[in-house]
Structure formats: C-alpha cells, structure tokens
XYZ file of C-alpha atoms in Angstrom:
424
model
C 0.000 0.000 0.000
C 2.702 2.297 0.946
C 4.246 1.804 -2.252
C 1.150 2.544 -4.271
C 0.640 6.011 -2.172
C 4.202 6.642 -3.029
C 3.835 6.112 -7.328
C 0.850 8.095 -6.949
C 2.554 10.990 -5.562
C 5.455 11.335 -7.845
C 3.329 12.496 -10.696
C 1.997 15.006 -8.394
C 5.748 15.995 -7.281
C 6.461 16.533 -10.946
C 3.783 18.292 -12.219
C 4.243 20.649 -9.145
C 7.552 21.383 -9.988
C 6.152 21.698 -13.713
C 3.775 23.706 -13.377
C 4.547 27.414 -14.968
C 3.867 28.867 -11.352
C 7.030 27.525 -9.918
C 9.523 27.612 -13.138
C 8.195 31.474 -13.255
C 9.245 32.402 -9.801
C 12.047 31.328 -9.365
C 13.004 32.259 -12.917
C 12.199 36.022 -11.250
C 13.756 35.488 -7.968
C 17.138 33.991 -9.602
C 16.944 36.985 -12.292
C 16.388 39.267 -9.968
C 19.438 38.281 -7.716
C 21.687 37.545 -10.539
C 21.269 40.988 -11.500
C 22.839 42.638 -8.226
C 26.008 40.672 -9.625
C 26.623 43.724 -12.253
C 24.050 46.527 -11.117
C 25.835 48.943 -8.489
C 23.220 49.992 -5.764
C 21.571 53.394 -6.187
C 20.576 53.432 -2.095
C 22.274 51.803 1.132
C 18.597 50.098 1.720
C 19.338 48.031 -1.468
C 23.488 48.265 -0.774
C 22.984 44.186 0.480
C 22.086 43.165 -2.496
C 25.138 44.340 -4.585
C 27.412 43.200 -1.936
C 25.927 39.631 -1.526
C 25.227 38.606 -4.743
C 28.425 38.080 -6.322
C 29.428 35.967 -2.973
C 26.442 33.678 -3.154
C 27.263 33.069 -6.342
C 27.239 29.353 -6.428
C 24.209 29.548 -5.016
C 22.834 31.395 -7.971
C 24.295 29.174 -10.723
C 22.224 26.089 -9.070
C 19.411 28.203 -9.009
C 19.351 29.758 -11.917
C 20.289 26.119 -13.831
C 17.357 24.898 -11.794
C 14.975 27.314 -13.199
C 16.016 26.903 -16.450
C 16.084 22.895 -16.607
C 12.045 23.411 -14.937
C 11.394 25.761 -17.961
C 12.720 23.493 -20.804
C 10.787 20.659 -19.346
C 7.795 22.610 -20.006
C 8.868 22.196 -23.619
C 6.372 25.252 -24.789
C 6.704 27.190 -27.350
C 6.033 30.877 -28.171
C 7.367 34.183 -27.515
C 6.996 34.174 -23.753
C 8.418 30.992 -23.596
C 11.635 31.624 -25.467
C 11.817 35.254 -23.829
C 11.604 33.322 -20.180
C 14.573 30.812 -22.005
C 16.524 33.876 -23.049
C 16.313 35.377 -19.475
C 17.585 32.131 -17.359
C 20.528 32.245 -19.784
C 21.241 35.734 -19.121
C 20.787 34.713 -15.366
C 22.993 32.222 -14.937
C 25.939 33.650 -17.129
C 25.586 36.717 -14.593
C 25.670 34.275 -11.611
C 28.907 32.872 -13.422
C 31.303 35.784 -13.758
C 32.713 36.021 -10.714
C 33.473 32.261 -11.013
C 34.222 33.067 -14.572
C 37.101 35.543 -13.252
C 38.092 33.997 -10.283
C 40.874 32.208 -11.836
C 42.838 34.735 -13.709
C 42.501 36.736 -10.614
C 43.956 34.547 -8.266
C 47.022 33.783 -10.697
C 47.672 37.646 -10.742
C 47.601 37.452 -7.329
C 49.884 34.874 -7.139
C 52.249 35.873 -9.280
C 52.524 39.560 -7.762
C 53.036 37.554 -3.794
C 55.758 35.399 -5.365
C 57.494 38.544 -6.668
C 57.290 40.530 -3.510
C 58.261 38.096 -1.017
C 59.757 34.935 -2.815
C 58.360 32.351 -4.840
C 59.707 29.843 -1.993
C 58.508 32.137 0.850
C 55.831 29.480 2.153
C 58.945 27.257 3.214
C 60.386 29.766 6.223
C 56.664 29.385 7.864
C 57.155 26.375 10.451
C 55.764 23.239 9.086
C 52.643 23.213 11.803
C 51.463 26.360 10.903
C 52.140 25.803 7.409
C 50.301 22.944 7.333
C 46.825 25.043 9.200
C 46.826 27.552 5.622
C 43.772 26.926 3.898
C 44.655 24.477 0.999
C 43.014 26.509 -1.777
C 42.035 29.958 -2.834
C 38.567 28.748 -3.326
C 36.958 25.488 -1.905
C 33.454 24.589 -3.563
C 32.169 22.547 -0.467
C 32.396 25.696 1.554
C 30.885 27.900 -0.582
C 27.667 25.684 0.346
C 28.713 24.322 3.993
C 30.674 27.755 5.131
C 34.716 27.679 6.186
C 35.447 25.537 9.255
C 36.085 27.088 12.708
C 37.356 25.285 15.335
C 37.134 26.152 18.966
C 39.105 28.891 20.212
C 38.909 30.922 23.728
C 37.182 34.167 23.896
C 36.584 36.937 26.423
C 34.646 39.311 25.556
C 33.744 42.883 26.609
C 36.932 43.968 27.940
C 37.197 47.723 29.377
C 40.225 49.324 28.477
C 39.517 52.743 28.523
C 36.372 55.473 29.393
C 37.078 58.914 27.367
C 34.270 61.235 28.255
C 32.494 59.149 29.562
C 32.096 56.262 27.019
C 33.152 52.516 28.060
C 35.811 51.189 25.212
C 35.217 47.663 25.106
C 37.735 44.792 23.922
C 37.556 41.291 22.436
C 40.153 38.749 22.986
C 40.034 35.917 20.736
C 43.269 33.083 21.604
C 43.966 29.362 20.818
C 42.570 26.651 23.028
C 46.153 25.719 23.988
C 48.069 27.736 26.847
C 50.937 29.439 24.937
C 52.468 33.150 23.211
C 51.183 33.611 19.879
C 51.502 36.739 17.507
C 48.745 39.123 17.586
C 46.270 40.643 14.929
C 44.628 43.853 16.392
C 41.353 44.062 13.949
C 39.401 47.342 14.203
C 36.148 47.048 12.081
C 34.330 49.408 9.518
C 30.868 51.011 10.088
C 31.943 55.104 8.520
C 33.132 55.863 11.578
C 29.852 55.717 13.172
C 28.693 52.688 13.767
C 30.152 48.892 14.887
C 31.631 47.241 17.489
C 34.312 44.386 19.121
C 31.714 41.800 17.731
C 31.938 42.924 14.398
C 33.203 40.259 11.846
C 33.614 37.455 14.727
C 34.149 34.751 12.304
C 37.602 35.832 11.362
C 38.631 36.757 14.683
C 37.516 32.861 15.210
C 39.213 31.704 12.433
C 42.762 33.444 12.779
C 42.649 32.558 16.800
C 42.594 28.967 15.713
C 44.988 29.751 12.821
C 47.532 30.160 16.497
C 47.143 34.385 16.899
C 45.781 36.274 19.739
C 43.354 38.504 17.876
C 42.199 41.661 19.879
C 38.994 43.014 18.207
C 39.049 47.121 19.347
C 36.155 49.299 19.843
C 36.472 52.989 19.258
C 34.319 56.551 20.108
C 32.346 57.111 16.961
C 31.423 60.546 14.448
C 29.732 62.553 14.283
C 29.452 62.944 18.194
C 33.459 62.102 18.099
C 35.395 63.850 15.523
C 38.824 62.716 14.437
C 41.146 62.419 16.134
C 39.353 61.054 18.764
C 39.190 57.377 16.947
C 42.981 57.362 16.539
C 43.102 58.418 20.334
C 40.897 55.336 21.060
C 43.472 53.073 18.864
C 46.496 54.140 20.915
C 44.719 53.860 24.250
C 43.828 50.233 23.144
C 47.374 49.730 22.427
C 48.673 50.824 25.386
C 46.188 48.341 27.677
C 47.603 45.669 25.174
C 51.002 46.326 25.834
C 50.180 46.268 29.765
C 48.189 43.011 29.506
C 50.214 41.439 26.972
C 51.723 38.771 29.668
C 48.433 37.787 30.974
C 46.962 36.833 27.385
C 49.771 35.305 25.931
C 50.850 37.563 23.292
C 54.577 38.210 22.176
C 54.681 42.056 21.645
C 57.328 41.466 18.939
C 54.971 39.923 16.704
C 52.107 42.320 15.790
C 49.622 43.449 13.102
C 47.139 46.262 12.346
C 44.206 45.041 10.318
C 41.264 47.384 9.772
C 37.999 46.798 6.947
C 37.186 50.403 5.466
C 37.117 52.913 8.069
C 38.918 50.727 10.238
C 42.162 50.037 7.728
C 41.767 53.822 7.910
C 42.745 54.233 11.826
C 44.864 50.620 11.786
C 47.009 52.679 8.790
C 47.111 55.742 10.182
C 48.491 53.812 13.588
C 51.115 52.309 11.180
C 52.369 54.287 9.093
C 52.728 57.541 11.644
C 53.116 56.366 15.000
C 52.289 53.711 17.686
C 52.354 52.839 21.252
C 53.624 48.987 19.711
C 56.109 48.092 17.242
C 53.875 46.980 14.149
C 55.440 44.482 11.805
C 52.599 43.924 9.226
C 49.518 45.889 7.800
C 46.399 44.601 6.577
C 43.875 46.964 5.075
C 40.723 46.196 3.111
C 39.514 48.583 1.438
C 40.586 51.618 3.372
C 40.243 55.350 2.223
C 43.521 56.537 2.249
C 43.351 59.871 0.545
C 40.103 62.123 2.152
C 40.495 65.135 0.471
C 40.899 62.839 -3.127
C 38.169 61.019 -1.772
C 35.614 64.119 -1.438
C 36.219 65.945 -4.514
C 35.549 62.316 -6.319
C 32.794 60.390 -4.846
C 31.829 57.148 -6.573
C 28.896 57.189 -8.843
C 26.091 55.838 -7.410
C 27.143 57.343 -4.247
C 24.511 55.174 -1.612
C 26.399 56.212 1.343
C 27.010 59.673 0.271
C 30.708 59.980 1.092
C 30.507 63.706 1.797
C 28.373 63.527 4.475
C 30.322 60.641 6.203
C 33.270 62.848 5.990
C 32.094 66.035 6.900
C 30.368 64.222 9.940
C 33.922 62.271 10.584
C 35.736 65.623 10.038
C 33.780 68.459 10.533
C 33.332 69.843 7.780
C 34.939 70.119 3.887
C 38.556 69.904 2.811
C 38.165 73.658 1.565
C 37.329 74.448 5.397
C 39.576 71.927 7.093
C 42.139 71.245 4.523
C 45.110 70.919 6.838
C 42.601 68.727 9.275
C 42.071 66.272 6.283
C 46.069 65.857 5.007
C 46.837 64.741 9.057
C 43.762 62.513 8.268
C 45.192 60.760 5.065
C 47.233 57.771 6.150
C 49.042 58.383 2.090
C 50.548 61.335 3.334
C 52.478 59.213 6.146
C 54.312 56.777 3.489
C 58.123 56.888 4.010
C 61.046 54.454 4.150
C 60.671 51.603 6.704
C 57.149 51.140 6.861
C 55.379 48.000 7.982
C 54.798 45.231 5.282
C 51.442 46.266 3.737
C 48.782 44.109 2.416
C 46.440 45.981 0.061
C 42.518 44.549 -0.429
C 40.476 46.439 -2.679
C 37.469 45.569 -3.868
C 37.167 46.142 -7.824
C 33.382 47.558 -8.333
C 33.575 49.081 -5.145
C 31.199 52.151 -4.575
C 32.309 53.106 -1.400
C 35.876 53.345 -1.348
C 36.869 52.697 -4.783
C 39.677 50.626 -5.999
C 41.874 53.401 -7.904
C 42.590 54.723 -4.548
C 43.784 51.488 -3.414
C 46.063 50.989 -6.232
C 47.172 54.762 -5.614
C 48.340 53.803 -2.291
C 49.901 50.982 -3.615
C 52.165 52.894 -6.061
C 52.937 55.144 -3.722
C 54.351 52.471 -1.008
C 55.968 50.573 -3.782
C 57.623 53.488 -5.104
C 58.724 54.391 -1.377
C 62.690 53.185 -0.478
C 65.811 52.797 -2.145
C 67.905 50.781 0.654
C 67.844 46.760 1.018
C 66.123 46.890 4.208
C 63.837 49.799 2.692
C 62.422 47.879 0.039
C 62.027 45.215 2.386
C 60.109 46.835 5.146
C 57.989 49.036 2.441
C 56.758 45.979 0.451
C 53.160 46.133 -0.490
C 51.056 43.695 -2.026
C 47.711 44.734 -4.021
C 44.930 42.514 -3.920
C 42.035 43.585 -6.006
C 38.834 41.261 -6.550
C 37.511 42.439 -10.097
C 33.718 41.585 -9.286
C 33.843 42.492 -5.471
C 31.849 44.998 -3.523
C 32.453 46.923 -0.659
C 32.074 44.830 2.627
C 32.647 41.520 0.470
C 34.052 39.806 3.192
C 30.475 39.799 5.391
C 29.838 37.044 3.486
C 32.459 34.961 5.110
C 32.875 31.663 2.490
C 32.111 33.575 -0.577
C 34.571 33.111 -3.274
C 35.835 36.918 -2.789
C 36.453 36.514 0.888
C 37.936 33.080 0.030
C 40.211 34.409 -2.323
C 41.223 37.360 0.601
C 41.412 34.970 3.267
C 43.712 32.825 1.723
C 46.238 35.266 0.896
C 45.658 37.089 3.901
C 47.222 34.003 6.228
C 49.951 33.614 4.118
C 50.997 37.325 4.429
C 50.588 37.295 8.505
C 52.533 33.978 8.654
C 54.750 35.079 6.473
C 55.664 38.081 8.280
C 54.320 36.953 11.966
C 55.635 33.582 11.849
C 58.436 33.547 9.137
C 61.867 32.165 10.107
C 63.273 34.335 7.389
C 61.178 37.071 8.480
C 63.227 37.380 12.147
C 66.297 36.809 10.513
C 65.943 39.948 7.974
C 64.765 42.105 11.229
C-alpha cells in the first residue's frame, strides 16, 4: 500500500515542480538576484544586495540552472516561452562571472606575492602552521557548507579605557592551547559611526585557531566624536595591550594592524605615523587613504554619500579643514621603513573605490631605495575584479575566500616567518 501512495505521488511531485507557477518564480527570484552581480546599488537600503550577490554566487548558478532545466521541461513554445529561455541564460551567465574571473585573478595574485616576497617564501613558515593555511584559494564545499572554525577561547567585553564618559570595550580571541602567539589587532568598519568588538567574529575565530591572539578594538564614533578622537581610542587600546600582553599570551614582537574600510583607515594611520607597539605587518581592506581625493571624487552611485560621512567624521569640507584632512590621510604618512602592507580592494567598489587602493599601492611601492627599505615598504595589491564593498560579510564567498587565503599567508609570512626574524 505504501508503495502505491508513493507512485501516486510522484506524478503530483512533478507536475508541481512543472507547473509554470514555480519555473516562473524562481526564474524572477534567480533573475532578480543575478542581476545585483553587475548593477551597483543606487541606495544603502538596497546596498545588500550588490554586496551579496556576487558571494552567493554558487548559489545562484544552481538556481538559476534549476529554473532553467524546470522551464525546458515545459517544452512550450512561443514568444513568452523563449523570452523566459533567453532570461535564465542571461541569469545564470551573470551568476557565473565572478566564477568566470576567479581564476585569472587569483594567478595575478599569485604571481605579484611570489614577486614581492619569494616564490619559496611558504617554506620559512614552520611546518605546523604551514600545514593550518587553507589548501586553496577557493573550496566549492564551503561555498555551500561555510569555512570551518574550530574552537578557540574568547573573552569578551573587555574595558580598556572610558574617554568622556564612554566605556571602550575589547575582544580577545586566543587558541585553546596555553601558549604566546603573535597578535592581529582588527578594528572594524561602520563610517566611523557605527560597529563594534563583535563585528566580523568569524575571522577573529578563524585566525585565533589559525595560532594568533586577535584583539577586536572598539572605538568613540562621528559625528558625536570627531577625528582624532578614533585614533586616540586606537592608541589607548594599544597601550592596555602592551600592559596586559603577559596575561593573554601575546609576544609584543609579533604584531599586526588590520582594519575593513574605516577601520584600515585608523589601523594605517596607527602604522604608518606612530604607535604605542612596534607593528610588523599591515592589513587593510579597502581603506580610504586619501580624504580630500576622496571628497572631490565620490563614486557614482554614491549610496552612502561619502561627503556627508566625511564632513560628519571631520567636521566639515577639505576647503574648510584642509590641513585637518592631510593629518587625516594615512598616504601622506608613506616613508622608508614602513610596515609590510597588504592591500585589499574591492574592484566595483562604490564606497571606497579601488583606484585609490592601487594609488596607495604605487605610492608604497615606489617608497625606499635601501635593502632593508624595500624590504620593510613591500606592499602587495589585492584587487577582486567583481567584489563589492564589505565583500568579506559574506564569510565563504569566493571573494572573501580568495582574501582569506592570501591574507594568512601574508601574517605567517611576516608573523611567523623564520626568514622574516632573521631579515629584522
């Protein structure tokens, strides 16, 4: 009997998945999606959309091929039918690119980390760490399943300083084994206005069980606290660090900086000027680096309305506070001897767009003419061609993927890297 119920229902199963209903739907729902992969948002209300669809692109190619093996099966004919044909095409070739360009970006990448520090330079990391680096630049399986985090130790909510006022909270993200590991001090994005310590966990979790202490820093925020009260924050933070270093197990000679937008603003500013801790590496995704450049050439759409954010960071316009903005610009710090740079930019980003990052990137590279100069100035540009601002909030999309992977490398490289101590 149960096996008679069962033949009757797949009929029923098929002609439900059949019927034009269905195929129609998600025919709009996967169009509509795919289309985020090339449109730039017009508003930060729709700003989601243009960020997340290029990460969930795998996603979208088994939709979209879904809808458009439901369609043929229909086998109709007509206008409407071969228009609704056309548009799953177009669909799932949009849902493609970034997969499409994911490999001839990763080999420039590649090419540009070998030149800069070695082809051979994975062999000075220590052979346990070096065997923790993710194996690929992009892994299928956790495109679907998300990246794998083991369990790390984390205290949260850690007061290190109260400016006017306002309690400065810390996160302290560390290995489940008792030991002294490098440290990555993150500071997140948000415009200056907005975010906290919890902000972009799951790398904090990732990197802890990579073997770093990773400190996640809160700071005050615009437009109630103008610059430079955020870089005041930043060395504050720096200086509890240094005090508590002992207690959490972090070696003080080992440190990085890494900040996402507004926050690679402050953790390069910190860098490349001065800071309460020696810095040995820099990691900065898609940080504005020039503000006055930056306000006389917003993107176009301009959803966040960059003027605004920096007038509220600021106080008001370069022509009013020029001198306020060039102490501001972390590419008017660059010199000999700086920290070891890492460079993200996002390619269509319409935030912070990616000609400033590859200004910055010129400008370090062209920095030194010493050994040791070149050395301690080098700078690596990594630009994802289909990317958005923010890319990485999708954590096992192929553009934060792609970053991630290149991103350990660089921090063992220059946090764990035999070779690395030897040169300094």
């Amino acid at each position: 009997m149960i096996r008679k119920k069962n033949r009757k229902k797949l009929p029923l199963l098929a002609a439900f998945l059949v019927s034009p209903f269905i195929s129609w739907f998600l025919s709009a729902i996967a169009l509509f999606l795919s289309l985020w992969v090339i449109v730039p948002a017009p508003t930060m209300f729709l700003y989601p959309l243009a960020v997340g669809a290029p990460e969930i692109s795998p996603w979208l190619v088994g939709i979209n091929t879904i809808a458009l093996l439901l369609n043929l099966l229909r086998r109709h004919q007509g206008k409407v039918y071969i228009i609704l044909l056309i548009c799953n095409l177009f669909a799932l070739i949009l849902g493609l690119l970034p997969l499409i360009q994911f490999p001839a970006a990763n080999a420039a990448i590649a090419t540009q980390v070998q030149a800069v520090l070695g082809e051979n330079y994975l062999a000075a990391i220590p052979p346990a760490d070096r065997a923790q680096l993710r194996p690929q630049p992009f892994i299928l399986a956790d495109a679907f399943r998300g990246i794998p985090i083991r369990e790390v130790r984390i205290d949260r909510a850690i007061v290190f300083a109260n400016p006017d006022g306002v309690s400065l909270q810390l996160n302290l993200y560390r290995p489940v084994e008792i030991g002294k590991y490098p440290a990555i001090i993150t500071l997140y994005g948000g415009a200056w206005q907005r975010g906290n310590a919890d902000s972009n966990e799951e790398f904090s979790r990732y990197m802890a069980a990579q073997g770093y202490c990773v400190v996640a820093i809160a700071y005050r925020h615009a437009p109630k606290y103008r610059f430079p009260a955020q870089l005041e924050d930043v060395q504050a933070a720096l200086s509890y660090i240094k005090t508590h270093a002992g207690d959490w197990e972090i070696d003080l000679d080992r440190i990085a900086l890494m900040g996402r937008s507004a926050g690679a603003h402050l953790a390069m500013l910190t860098a490349y000027n001065s800071s309460v801790l020696p810095v040995r590496a820099v990691v900065n995704y898609y940080g504005p680096n020039d503000l006055i450049r930056g306000y006389n050439d917003p993107p176009f759409p301009d959803a966040i309305n960059v003027r605004a954010v920096l007038r509220a960071f600021l106080g008001g316009t370069p022509d009013e506070l020029n001198e306020l903005y060039r102490r501001a610009s972390p590419i008017n710090y660059i010199k000999p001897n700086l920290p070891p740079s890492l460079l993200v930019y996002a390619g269509r980003d319409h935030i912070v767009q990616p000609k400033f990052g590859r200004s910055l990137y010129e400008r370090l590279r062209a920095t030194g003419d010493s050994l040791r100069d070149s050395f301690a100035s080098r700078a690596i540009l990594l630009e994802i061609p289909w990317a958005e601002h923010a890319f990485d909030a999708v954590f096992n999309g192929p553009s934060n993927q792609l970053a991630l992977y290149y991103t350990e490398r660089f921090l063992a490289h220059n946090l764990k890297s035999s070779d690395y101590q030897r040169v300094n």
